[in-house]
């Protein structure tokens, strides 16, 4: 009996599975923009890359497709190229894809393909990070060393409908840490693709219920929600409608600058423009926009002077939480506008972060999600005691268990571990710093644009003497968010240890302007005091440390600098008391290691001489 249907055949093949992240959510938000972005991504990037590497598409789905390749090397290289050529978009807009690649036996049934190889590719794609590529061990074994990429094991994972756990590897391109290569590829993309993603981003960002979702949604775990902020249009108080552009520009730029903080969710310009030109009651903003915080302000130009006022309000309680005024000259209006926005956004973000920590403190312990656990952990780190740090570590680890994809939980744990090193709370500082680095690397795998992780990583790389890598990490953090005070403090720290003291001072000044409340944090005080010691200003160092000594009783390294300052000022009794304090609060203090991270040999010698003069290091 004859049949028109071809016989089934079996063969070994590499399978690539790809789909759009959050497709259903994006379709609900804006169906037309999502379909346009998906269509353009397929025609401009995905399908050309598959054809270029000798693959063939055998199935398309609503949000993705499946393709067959004759080799795992071709399939994996194709996957890497697709992700590198995709325009970068935020998690709130369509444009991010996940890819899985497997190697196995498939059944060829006419134009269709099925079997273990196809099933595994689909499961690997499901656990890949947004913008990432995950592969099986067999693919890793056949591909490693043949691509400009490295493979990071995620261990054996229990994948859906797979009988045995599968060892999964993430593919990290060799240029993943350097944005320029990716940016160059973006510039070659068709304008229609960039326009489609941009249009979709604007449309979805305008949805009021915007959530800061984890990078990889995990069924059954708590989703982390960022506080929603509405920046109402700044009022033009110049008395001249021709100056309207300036107040509108301040509004747009503040929205954009706040949006760079991953810990915040900011409503788009379109969402808040209905409030332009009128006073809005807090309950109206809550009802119509769902915002937790409201930013309001005004701008006025008079002659060659500009005054911008801003205030932050708790929308639900109608309380003014913060307000400030910024005055400047109009010598260069655009530079001025950038500086004002930077200061306003940095100040607002630090205030919201502080209020969120306080809100988490008041929340019942039986009703804490991962986001609140992280906020509570951060608040505990401000108390500067060993017990508080132990409790903070437990909260961060609980948050990681509740939401494995929440990068900020790992950043918090890394911060605790590095504080152990700085406070002398561990007998094994090198091991603690290594574990902190590992947590930060994982956080950046989950969230490559996490500014907190990049900034702290810069400090830890400095601890290990990897100065160039440290500076690159800090520069990347500030490129992502030039209004982040903590990133500037991290930059000041790295510059200090590489001997660029003047630049370190300028970075500290800028960080202090963006967030003056954390200038007295022990690690920040230490950096400022060490800079003064290296500038041969022991009196200024003494004044700085004594002013804050009562609030930093457990930070032994600060008292080391105080002992050096007293010794250089020829105050032997005070020196002896400071040395006794060091030995009491930091039993693990290692005089041979202290100051050895300084890159400049002359500055290292200056610290060694100070330690000897203080009696902390033998001659």
Coordinates of C-alpha atoms in Angstrom, one line a residue:
X1 CA 0.0 0.0 0.0
X2 CA 1.5 3.4 -1.0
X3 CA 1.4 6.6 1.0
X4 CA 2.3 10.2 0.3
X5 CA 3.8 10.6 3.8
X6 CA 7.6 10.1 4.0
X7 CA 8.9 7.5 6.3
X8 CA 10.1 8.5 9.7
X9 CA 13.9 8.6 10.1
X10 CA 16.1 9.1 13.1
X11 CA 19.4 11.1 13.3
X12 CA 21.6 13.0 15.6
X13 CA 21.2 16.7 15.5
X14 CA 21.7 19.9 17.5
X15 CA 18.4 21.7 18.3
X16 CA 18.0 25.4 19.1
X17 CA 14.9 26.6 20.9
X18 CA 14.2 30.3 21.4
X19 CA 11.2 32.3 22.7
X20 CA 10.4 35.8 23.9
X21 CA 10.6 36.5 27.6
X22 CA 7.3 37.5 29.2
X23 CA 5.4 37.1 26.0
X24 CA 1.9 36.7 27.6
X25 CA 2.5 39.7 29.9
X26 CA 3.6 41.9 27.0
X27 CA 0.7 40.8 24.9
X28 CA -1.7 41.9 27.6
X29 CA 0.0 45.2 27.9
X30 CA 0.3 46.1 24.2
X31 CA -0.5 43.4 21.7
X32 CA 0.4 45.4 18.6
X33 CA 3.8 46.6 19.9
X34 CA 4.7 43.1 21.1
X35 CA 3.9 41.4 17.8
X36 CA 5.7 44.1 15.9
X37 CA 8.8 43.6 18.1
X38 CA 8.7 39.8 17.7
X39 CA 8.2 40.0 13.9
X40 CA 11.1 42.4 13.5
X41 CA 13.4 40.4 15.8
X42 CA 12.8 37.3 13.7
X43 CA 13.3 38.9 10.3
X44 CA 16.2 41.1 11.3
X45 CA 18.2 39.0 13.7
X46 CA 17.0 35.4 14.4
X47 CA 16.3 33.9 11.0
X48 CA 19.3 35.5 9.3
X49 CA 21.6 34.1 12.0
X50 CA 20.1 30.6 11.7
X51 CA 20.6 30.7 7.9
X52 CA 24.1 32.1 8.3
X53 CA 25.1 29.1 10.5
X54 CA 23.5 26.5 8.3
X55 CA 20.4 25.8 10.4
X56 CA 16.8 25.3 9.3
X57 CA 13.6 26.4 11.1
X58 CA 11.2 23.5 11.4
X59 CA 8.6 24.9 13.8
X60 CA 7.4 28.3 14.8
X61 CA 5.3 29.1 17.9
X62 CA 3.5 32.2 18.9
X63 CA 6.5 33.5 20.8
X64 CA 9.5 31.6 19.3
X65 CA 10.8 28.9 17.1
X66 CA 12.8 25.6 16.9
X67 CA 15.7 25.1 14.4
X68 CA 17.9 22.1 13.5
X69 CA 21.6 22.2 13.0
X70 CA 24.1 19.6 11.9
X71 CA 26.6 20.4 14.6
X72 CA 26.4 21.7 18.2
X73 CA 29.2 24.3 17.4
X74 CA 27.1 25.9 14.7
X75 CA 24.0 25.9 16.9
X76 CA 25.7 27.4 19.9
X77 CA 27.5 30.0 17.9
X78 CA 24.2 31.0 16.3
X79 CA 22.6 31.3 19.7
X80 CA 25.4 33.5 21.0
X81 CA 25.3 35.7 17.8
X82 CA 21.5 36.2 18.2
X83 CA 21.8 37.3 21.8
X84 CA 24.7 39.6 21.1
X85 CA 22.9 41.2 18.1
X86 CA 19.7 41.8 20.0
X87 CA 19.1 45.4 21.1
X88 CA 19.2 45.7 24.9
X89 CA 15.8 46.4 26.4
X90 CA 14.5 46.5 30.0
X91 CA 12.5 43.7 31.5
X92 CA 9.4 45.8 31.2
X93 CA 9.5 45.9 27.4
X94 CA 9.5 43.0 24.8
X95 CA 12.8 42.3 23.1
X96 CA 14.5 39.8 25.4
X97 CA 14.8 36.2 24.4
X98 CA 15.9 32.9 26.0
X99 CA 17.7 30.2 24.1
X100 CA 18.4 26.6 24.8
X101 CA 20.6 24.3 22.7
X102 CA 20.7 20.5 23.0
X103 CA 22.4 17.6 21.1
X104 CA 20.5 14.3 20.8
X105 CA 18.6 11.9 18.7
X106 CA 15.6 13.3 16.8
X107 CA 12.8 11.8 14.8
X108 CA 12.2 13.3 11.4
X109 CA 8.6 13.1 10.4
X110 CA 8.1 15.0 7.1
X111 CA 8.7 18.7 7.9
X112 CA 8.4 18.1 11.7
X113 CA 11.0 17.0 14.2
X114 CA 10.4 15.5 17.7
X115 CA 12.2 13.3 20.2
X116 CA 14.5 13.7 23.1
X117 CA 16.7 16.2 21.4
X118 CA 13.8 18.6 20.7
X119 CA 12.3 18.1 24.2
X120 CA 15.6 18.9 25.9
X121 CA 16.2 22.0 23.9
X122 CA 12.8 23.3 24.9
X123 CA 13.5 22.6 28.6
X124 CA 16.9 24.2 28.5
X125 CA 15.4 27.3 26.9
X126 CA 12.8 27.5 29.7
X127 CA 15.6 27.8 32.4
X128 CA 17.9 30.1 30.5
X129 CA 18.3 33.7 31.7
X130 CA 16.7 36.5 29.7
X131 CA 19.2 37.4 27.1
X132 CA 21.1 34.2 27.8
X133 CA 21.9 30.8 26.3
X134 CA 21.8 27.5 28.2
X135 CA 23.1 24.2 26.9
X136 CA 23.5 20.6 27.9
X137 CA 26.7 18.9 29.1
X138 CA 27.0 17.1 25.7
X139 CA 26.8 20.4 23.9
X140 CA 29.4 21.9 26.3
X141 CA 31.7 19.0 25.8
X142 CA 31.6 19.2 22.0
X143 CA 31.8 23.0 21.8
X144 CA 34.2 24.1 24.5
X145 CA 37.4 25.5 23.1
X146 CA 35.9 26.0 19.7
X147 CA 34.0 29.2 20.5
X148 CA 35.0 32.6 21.9
X149 CA 33.0 31.8 25.0
X150 CA 33.2 30.1 28.4
X151 CA 30.7 27.7 30.0
X152 CA 29.4 28.2 33.5
X153 CA 27.9 25.2 35.2
X154 CA 24.6 25.7 37.0
X155 CA 24.6 22.1 38.4
X156 CA 22.2 19.3 37.8
X157 CA 18.7 20.8 37.4
X158 CA 15.3 18.9 37.6
X159 CA 13.8 19.9 34.3
X160 CA 10.1 19.5 33.4
X161 CA 9.2 16.0 32.1
X162 CA 12.8 14.9 32.3
X163 CA 13.3 11.6 34.2
X164 CA 16.8 12.4 35.4
X165 CA 18.3 15.8 36.5
X166 CA 20.2 17.5 33.6
X167 CA 23.5 19.3 34.0
X168 CA 23.0 22.8 32.6
X169 CA 25.7 25.2 31.4
X170 CA 25.3 28.9 30.7
X171 CA 27.2 30.2 27.7
X172 CA 29.1 33.5 28.4
X173 CA 30.6 35.2 25.3
X174 CA 34.2 36.3 25.6
X175 CA 33.2 40.0 25.2
X176 CA 30.2 39.8 27.6
X177 CA 31.9 42.0 30.2
X178 CA 32.7 44.6 27.6
X179 CA 29.8 46.5 26.2
X180 CA 31.6 48.1 23.1
X181 CA 31.5 44.9 21.0
X182 CA 27.8 44.5 21.6
X183 CA 27.1 48.2 21.1
X184 CA 28.9 48.1 17.7
X185 CA 26.6 45.3 16.6
X186 CA 23.6 47.2 17.7
X187 CA 24.6 50.1 15.5
X188 CA 24.5 47.8 12.4
X189 CA 20.9 46.6 13.1
X190 CA 18.1 47.8 10.9
X191 CA 16.4 51.0 12.1
X192 CA 13.0 49.3 11.9
X193 CA 14.1 46.7 14.6
X194 CA 15.4 49.4 16.9
X195 CA 12.3 51.4 16.4
X196 CA 10.1 48.4 17.1
X197 CA 11.8 47.7 20.4
X198 CA 11.8 51.4 21.3
X199 CA 8.1 51.7 20.5
X200 CA 7.3 48.6 22.5
X201 CA 9.4 49.9 25.5
X202 CA 7.5 53.2 25.6
X203 CA 4.1 51.5 25.3
X204 CA 4.8 48.9 28.1
X205 CA 6.6 51.4 30.4
X206 CA 3.4 53.4 30.4
X207 CA 1.4 50.6 32.1
X208 CA 0.8 51.7 35.6
X209 CA 1.2 48.2 37.2
X210 CA 4.8 47.9 36.5
X211 CA 6.6 45.4 38.6
X212 CA 10.4 44.7 39.0
X213 CA 10.1 41.0 38.3
X214 CA 13.0 38.5 38.9
X215 CA 15.1 37.8 35.8
X216 CA 14.0 34.2 35.7
X217 CA 10.5 33.6 37.0
X218 CA 10.4 30.6 39.3
X219 CA 7.0 28.9 39.9
X220 CA 5.9 28.9 43.5
X221 CA 8.3 31.6 44.8
X222 CA 7.6 35.1 45.9
X223 CA 8.0 37.8 43.2
X224 CA 10.0 40.9 44.2
X225 CA 8.1 44.1 43.7
X226 CA 9.9 47.5 43.5
X227 CA 8.2 50.7 44.9
X228 CA 6.3 52.5 42.2
X229 CA 7.2 56.2 41.8
X230 CA 5.2 58.9 39.9
X231 CA 7.2 62.0 38.8
X232 CA 4.5 64.6 38.2
X233 CA 5.3 67.3 35.7
X234 CA 7.5 70.0 37.2
X235 CA 5.7 73.4 37.3
X236 CA 7.1 76.3 35.2
X237 CA 7.3 79.2 37.7
X238 CA 9.2 81.6 35.3
X239 CA 6.0 83.4 34.3
X240 CA 6.9 82.8 30.7
X241 CA 5.3 80.0 28.6
X242 CA 8.5 80.1 26.5
X243 CA 10.3 78.5 29.4
X244 CA 7.9 75.6 29.5
X245 CA 10.5 73.4 27.7
X246 CA 12.9 73.7 30.6
X247 CA 10.5 72.4 33.3
X248 CA 9.3 69.7 30.9
X249 CA 12.9 68.7 30.2
X250 CA 13.6 68.5 34.0
X251 CA 10.6 66.2 34.4
X252 CA 11.6 63.9 31.5
X253 CA 15.2 63.7 32.7
X254 CA 14.3 62.9 36.3
X255 CA 12.0 60.1 35.1
X256 CA 14.8 58.8 33.0
X257 CA 17.4 59.1 35.7
X258 CA 15.3 57.4 38.4
X259 CA 14.5 54.7 35.9
X260 CA 18.2 53.7 35.9
X261 CA 17.9 52.6 39.5
X262 CA 17.0 48.9 39.4
X263 CA 15.5 49.1 42.9
X264 CA 12.8 51.5 41.7
X265 CA 9.9 51.3 39.2
X266 CA 9.1 54.7 37.6
X267 CA 5.9 55.6 35.7
X268 CA 6.4 56.8 32.2
X269 CA 5.9 60.4 31.0
X270 CA 2.7 59.5 29.3
X271 CA 1.2 58.1 32.5
X272 CA 1.8 61.4 34.5
X273 CA 1.2 64.0 31.8
X274 CA -2.6 64.2 32.6
X275 CA -1.5 65.8 35.9
X276 CA 0.4 68.7 34.2
X277 CA -0.7 72.2 35.2
X278 CA -2.9 71.2 38.1
X279 CA -2.6 70.3 41.8
X280 CA -3.2 66.6 42.4
X281 CA -4.3 65.2 45.8
X282 CA -2.3 62.2 47.0
X283 CA -5.4 59.9 47.1
X284 CA -6.0 60.8 43.4
X285 CA -2.5 59.8 42.5
X286 CA -2.8 56.5 44.4
X287 CA -6.2 55.7 42.8
X288 CA -5.3 56.6 39.2
X289 CA -1.6 55.6 39.1
X290 CA -1.1 53.2 42.0
X291 CA 2.1 54.9 43.0
X292 CA 3.6 54.5 46.4
X293 CA 5.7 57.7 46.1
X294 CA 5.2 61.0 44.3
X295 CA 7.8 63.4 43.2
X296 CA 6.7 67.0 42.5
X297 CA 8.7 70.1 41.7
X298 CA 9.1 73.4 40.0
X299 CA 11.6 75.3 37.9
X300 CA 12.2 79.0 37.6
X301 CA 14.7 81.0 35.5
X302 CA 15.4 84.6 36.3
X303 CA 18.3 86.3 34.5
X304 CA 21.3 84.1 34.6
X305 CA 20.1 82.1 37.6
X306 CA 18.0 78.9 37.8
X307 CA 16.2 77.5 40.8
X308 CA 14.7 74.0 40.8
X309 CA 12.7 72.7 43.8
X310 CA 11.7 69.1 44.4
X311 CA 9.9 67.2 47.1
X312 CA 9.2 63.5 47.7
X313 CA 5.8 62.5 49.2
X314 CA 4.4 59.3 50.6
X315 CA 1.4 59.1 48.3
X316 CA -0.6 56.8 50.7
X317 CA 0.1 58.8 53.8
X318 CA 0.3 62.3 52.2
X319 CA 3.5 63.0 54.1
X320 CA 6.4 65.0 52.7
X321 CA 9.4 62.8 53.2
X322 CA 12.1 65.0 51.7
X323 CA 12.4 68.4 49.9
X324 CA 15.3 70.4 48.6
X325 CA 16.2 73.4 46.5
X326 CA 18.9 73.6 43.8
X327 CA 20.3 76.9 42.7
X328 CA 22.8 77.4 39.8
X329 CA 24.0 79.7 37.1
X330 CA 22.8 79.3 33.5
X331 CA 26.2 79.5 31.9
X332 CA 25.7 76.2 30.1
X333 CA 22.1 75.4 30.3
X334 CA 22.4 71.7 29.1
X335 CA 25.3 71.0 31.5
X336 CA 23.3 72.6 34.3
X337 CA 20.3 70.6 33.5
X338 CA 22.3 67.3 33.6
X339 CA 23.9 68.3 36.9
X340 CA 20.6 69.2 38.5
X341 CA 18.9 66.0 37.4
X342 CA 21.8 63.9 38.6
X343 CA 21.6 65.5 42.1
X344 CA 17.8 65.3 42.3
X345 CA 17.7 61.7 41.1
X346 CA 20.5 60.6 43.4
X347 CA 18.9 62.3 46.4
X348 CA 15.4 61.0 45.6
X349 CA 16.6 57.4 45.2
X350 CA 18.5 57.4 48.5
X351 CA 15.5 58.7 50.3
X352 CA 13.1 56.1 48.8
X353 CA 15.6 53.4 49.6
X354 CA 15.7 54.6 53.2
X355 CA 11.9 54.7 53.5
X356 CA 11.5 51.3 52.0
X357 CA 13.9 49.9 54.6
X358 CA 11.9 51.5 57.3
X359 CA 8.7 50.1 55.8
X360 CA 10.2 46.6 55.8
X361 CA 11.2 47.0 59.5
X362 CA 7.5 47.7 60.4
X363 CA 6.1 44.8 58.4
X364 CA 5.1 41.6 60.4
X365 CA 7.7 39.0 60.1
X366 CA 5.2 36.4 58.9
X367 CA 4.4 38.5 55.8
X368 CA 7.9 39.2 54.3
X369 CA 8.7 38.6 50.7
X370 CA 12.2 38.4 49.2
X371 CA 12.2 42.2 48.5
X372 CA 11.3 43.0 52.1
X373 CA 13.9 40.5 53.4
X374 CA 16.6 42.3 51.5
X375 CA 15.5 45.7 52.7
X376 CA 15.6 44.4 56.3
X377 CA 19.0 43.0 55.8
X378 CA 20.3 46.3 54.4
X379 CA 18.9 48.2 57.4
X380 CA 20.6 45.8 59.8
X381 CA 24.0 46.5 58.1
X382 CA 23.7 50.1 59.2
X383 CA 24.0 49.1 62.9
X384 CA 27.6 48.0 62.5
X385 CA 27.6 45.2 65.0
X386 CA 28.6 41.6 64.6
X387 CA 25.2 40.3 65.7
X388 CA 23.4 42.6 63.2
X389 CA 25.6 41.3 60.4
X390 CA 24.9 37.7 61.4
X391 CA 21.1 38.5 61.3
X392 CA 21.5 40.4 58.0
X393 CA 23.2 37.4 56.5
X394 CA 20.4 35.1 57.5
X395 CA 17.8 37.5 55.9
X396 CA 19.7 37.6 52.6
X397 CA 20.1 33.8 52.6
X398 CA 16.3 33.5 53.3
X399 CA 15.6 35.9 50.4
X400 CA 17.8 33.8 48.1
X401 CA 15.9 30.7 49.1
X402 CA 12.6 32.4 48.5
X403 CA 13.5 33.9 45.2
X404 CA 16.6 32.4 43.6
X405 CA 16.5 34.8 40.7
X406 CA 16.5 38.0 42.9
X407 CA 20.0 39.3 42.3
X408 CA 19.9 41.9 45.1
X409 CA 19.7 39.1 47.7
X410 CA 23.1 37.9 46.5
X411 CA 24.5 41.4 46.5
X412 CA 23.4 41.8 50.1
X413 CA 25.1 38.6 51.1
X414 CA 28.3 39.7 49.3
X415 CA 28.1 43.0 51.2
X416 CA 27.9 41.1 54.5
X417 CA 30.8 39.0 53.6
X418 CA 32.9 42.0 52.6
X419 CA 31.9 43.8 55.8
X420 CA 33.2 40.7 57.7
X421 CA 36.6 41.4 56.1
X422 CA 36.5 45.2 56.7
X423 CA 35.3 44.9 60.4
X424 CA 37.7 42.0 61.2
X425 CA 34.8 39.7 62.0
X426 CA 36.4 36.7 60.3
X427 CA 39.6 34.7 60.8
X428 CA 39.7 34.0 57.0
X429 CA 39.3 37.3 55.2
X430 CA 40.6 36.1 51.9
X431 CA 38.1 33.2 51.8
X432 CA 35.2 35.6 52.8
X433 CA 36.2 38.0 50.0
X434 CA 36.4 35.1 47.5
X435 CA 32.9 34.0 48.5
X436 CA 31.6 37.6 48.2
X437 CA 33.1 37.8 44.6
X438 CA 31.4 34.5 43.7
X439 CA 28.0 35.8 44.9
X440 CA 28.5 39.0 42.9
X441 CA 29.4 37.1 39.8
X442 CA 26.2 35.1 40.1
X443 CA 24.1 38.2 40.8
X444 CA 25.5 39.7 37.6
X445 CA 24.7 36.6 35.7
X446 CA 21.1 37.1 36.8
X447 CA 21.1 40.8 36.3
X448 CA 24.1 42.1 34.2
X449 CA 23.1 45.7 34.8
X450 CA 22.9 45.5 38.6
X451 CA 24.8 48.7 39.7
X452 CA 25.1 47.6 43.3
X453 CA 26.8 44.4 42.3
X454 CA 29.2 46.1 39.8
X455 CA 30.2 48.8 42.4
X456 CA 30.9 46.2 45.2
X457 CA 32.7 43.9 42.8
X458 CA 35.0 46.8 42.0
X459 CA 35.9 47.1 45.7
X460 CA 36.5 43.4 46.1
X461 CA 38.7 43.2 43.0
X462 CA 40.7 46.1 44.5
X463 CA 41.1 44.0 47.6
X464 CA 42.7 41.3 45.4
X465 CA 44.9 43.9 43.7
X466 CA 43.1 43.6 40.3
X467 CA 42.9 47.3 39.9
X468 CA 42.2 47.6 36.2
X469 CA 39.3 45.1 36.4
X470 CA 38.0 46.9 39.4
X471 CA 38.0 50.3 37.6
X472 CA 36.3 48.7 34.6
X473 CA 33.5 47.4 36.9
X474 CA 33.0 50.8 38.5
X475 CA 33.0 52.6 35.1
X476 CA 30.4 50.1 33.9
X477 CA 28.2 50.8 36.9
X478 CA 28.4 54.6 36.4
X479 CA 27.7 54.2 32.7
X480 CA 24.5 52.4 33.6
X481 CA 23.5 54.9 36.3
X482 CA 25.5 58.1 36.7
X483 CA 23.3 59.2 39.6
X484 CA 24.1 56.3 42.0
X485 CA 25.8 57.6 45.1
X486 CA 27.1 54.2 46.2
X487 CA 28.8 53.7 42.8
X488 CA 30.6 57.0 43.3
X489 CA 31.7 55.9 46.8
X490 CA 33.0 52.7 45.2
X491 CA 34.8 54.7 42.6
X492 CA 36.4 56.9 45.2
X493 CA 37.6 53.7 47.0
X494 CA 39.2 52.2 43.9
X495 CA 40.9 55.5 43.0
X496 CA 42.2 55.8 46.5
X497 CA 43.9 52.4 46.4
X498 CA 45.4 53.0 43.0
X499 CA 46.9 56.3 44.3
X500 CA 44.8 58.8 42.4
X501 CA 44.0 60.8 45.5
X502 CA 42.7 64.0 43.9
X503 CA 40.2 62.1 41.7
X504 CA 39.2 60.0 44.7
X505 CA 38.4 63.2 46.6
X506 CA 36.3 64.5 43.8
X507 CA 34.4 61.2 43.5
X508 CA 33.7 61.3 47.3
X509 CA 32.4 64.9 47.1
X510 CA 30.0 64.0 44.3
X511 CA 28.8 60.9 46.2
X512 CA 28.3 63.1 49.3
X513 CA 26.2 65.5 47.3
X514 CA 24.1 62.7 45.9
X515 CA 23.5 61.1 49.3
X516 CA 25.0 63.0 52.3
X517 CA 23.4 60.6 54.8
X518 CA 25.9 57.7 54.1
X519 CA 29.1 59.9 54.2
X520 CA 29.6 58.7 57.9
X521 CA 29.3 55.0 57.1
X522 CA 32.5 53.4 58.6
X523 CA 33.9 52.1 55.3
X524 CA 33.4 55.5 53.7
X525 CA 34.9 57.3 56.7
X526 CA 37.9 54.9 56.5
X527 CA 38.5 55.8 52.8
X528 CA 38.3 59.6 53.6
X529 CA 40.7 59.3 56.6
X530 CA 43.2 57.1 54.7
X531 CA 43.3 59.7 51.9
X532 CA 44.1 62.4 54.4
X533 CA 46.9 60.3 55.9
X534 CA 48.3 59.7 52.5
X535 CA 48.1 63.5 51.8
X536 CA 50.1 64.0 55.0
X537 CA 47.2 65.7 56.8
X538 CA 47.1 63.8 60.1
X539 CA 45.3 66.6 62.0
X540 CA 42.4 66.6 59.5
X541 CA 42.3 62.8 59.7
X542 CA 42.2 62.9 63.5
X543 CA 39.3 65.4 63.5
X544 CA 37.3 63.4 61.0
X545 CA 37.7 60.1 62.9
X546 CA 37.1 61.6 66.4
X547 CA 33.9 63.3 65.2
X548 CA 32.4 60.0 64.2
X549 CA 34.1 57.6 66.7
X550 CA 31.0 57.2 68.8
X551 CA 29.0 55.9 65.8
X552 CA 31.7 53.5 64.6
X553 CA 32.9 51.7 67.8
X554 CA 33.5 48.3 66.0
X555 CA 35.4 49.4 62.9
X556 CA 38.9 48.5 63.9
X557 CA 40.6 49.7 60.7
X558 CA 39.4 53.3 61.5
X559 CA 41.2 53.2 64.9
X560 CA 44.4 52.0 63.1
X561 CA 44.3 55.2 61.1
X562 CA 43.5 57.2 64.3
X563 CA 46.6 55.6 66.0
X564 CA 48.7 56.6 63.0
X565 CA 47.4 60.1 63.0
X566 CA 48.1 60.5 66.8
X567 CA 51.6 59.1 66.3
X568 CA 52.4 61.5 63.5
X569 CA 51.1 64.3 65.7
X570 CA 53.4 63.2 68.5
X571 CA 50.6 62.4 71.0
X572 CA 51.9 59.2 72.6
X573 CA 49.1 58.8 75.3
X574 CA 46.4 59.1 72.7
X575 CA 48.3 56.7 70.4
X576 CA 48.5 54.1 73.1
X577 CA 44.8 54.3 73.7
X578 CA 44.0 54.0 70.0
X579 CA 46.3 51.0 69.7
X580 CA 44.6 49.3 72.7
X581 CA 41.2 49.9 71.1
X582 CA 42.4 48.2 67.9
X583 CA 43.7 45.2 69.8
X584 CA 40.4 45.0 71.7
X585 CA 37.9 45.2 68.9
X586 CA 39.9 43.5 66.1
X587 CA 41.8 40.5 67.5
X588 CA 42.5 39.4 63.9
X589 CA 44.2 42.6 62.9
X590 CA 47.2 41.8 60.6
X591 CA 49.7 44.7 60.6
X592 CA 51.7 43.0 57.8
X593 CA 48.7 43.1 55.5
X594 CA 47.3 46.5 56.4
X595 CA 47.9 49.0 53.5
X596 CA 49.5 46.4 51.2
X597 CA 46.7 46.9 48.7
X598 CA 48.0 50.4 47.9
X599 CA 49.3 50.3 44.4
X600 CA 51.9 53.1 44.9
X601 CA 55.0 51.9 46.6
X602 CA 55.7 55.3 48.2
X603 CA 52.2 55.3 49.7
X604 CA 52.6 51.8 51.0
X605 CA 55.8 52.8 52.7
X606 CA 54.1 55.8 54.3
X607 CA 51.5 53.5 55.9
X608 CA 54.2 51.1 57.1
X609 CA 56.1 53.9 58.7
X610 CA 52.9 55.1 60.4
X611 CA 52.2 51.6 61.8
X612 CA 55.7 51.4 63.1
X613 CA 55.6 54.8 64.7
X614 CA 52.2 53.9 66.4
X615 CA 53.7 50.6 67.7
X616 CA 51.4 48.4 65.6
X617 CA 54.1 46.9 63.5
X618 CA 57.6 45.9 64.7
X619 CA 60.7 47.6 63.2

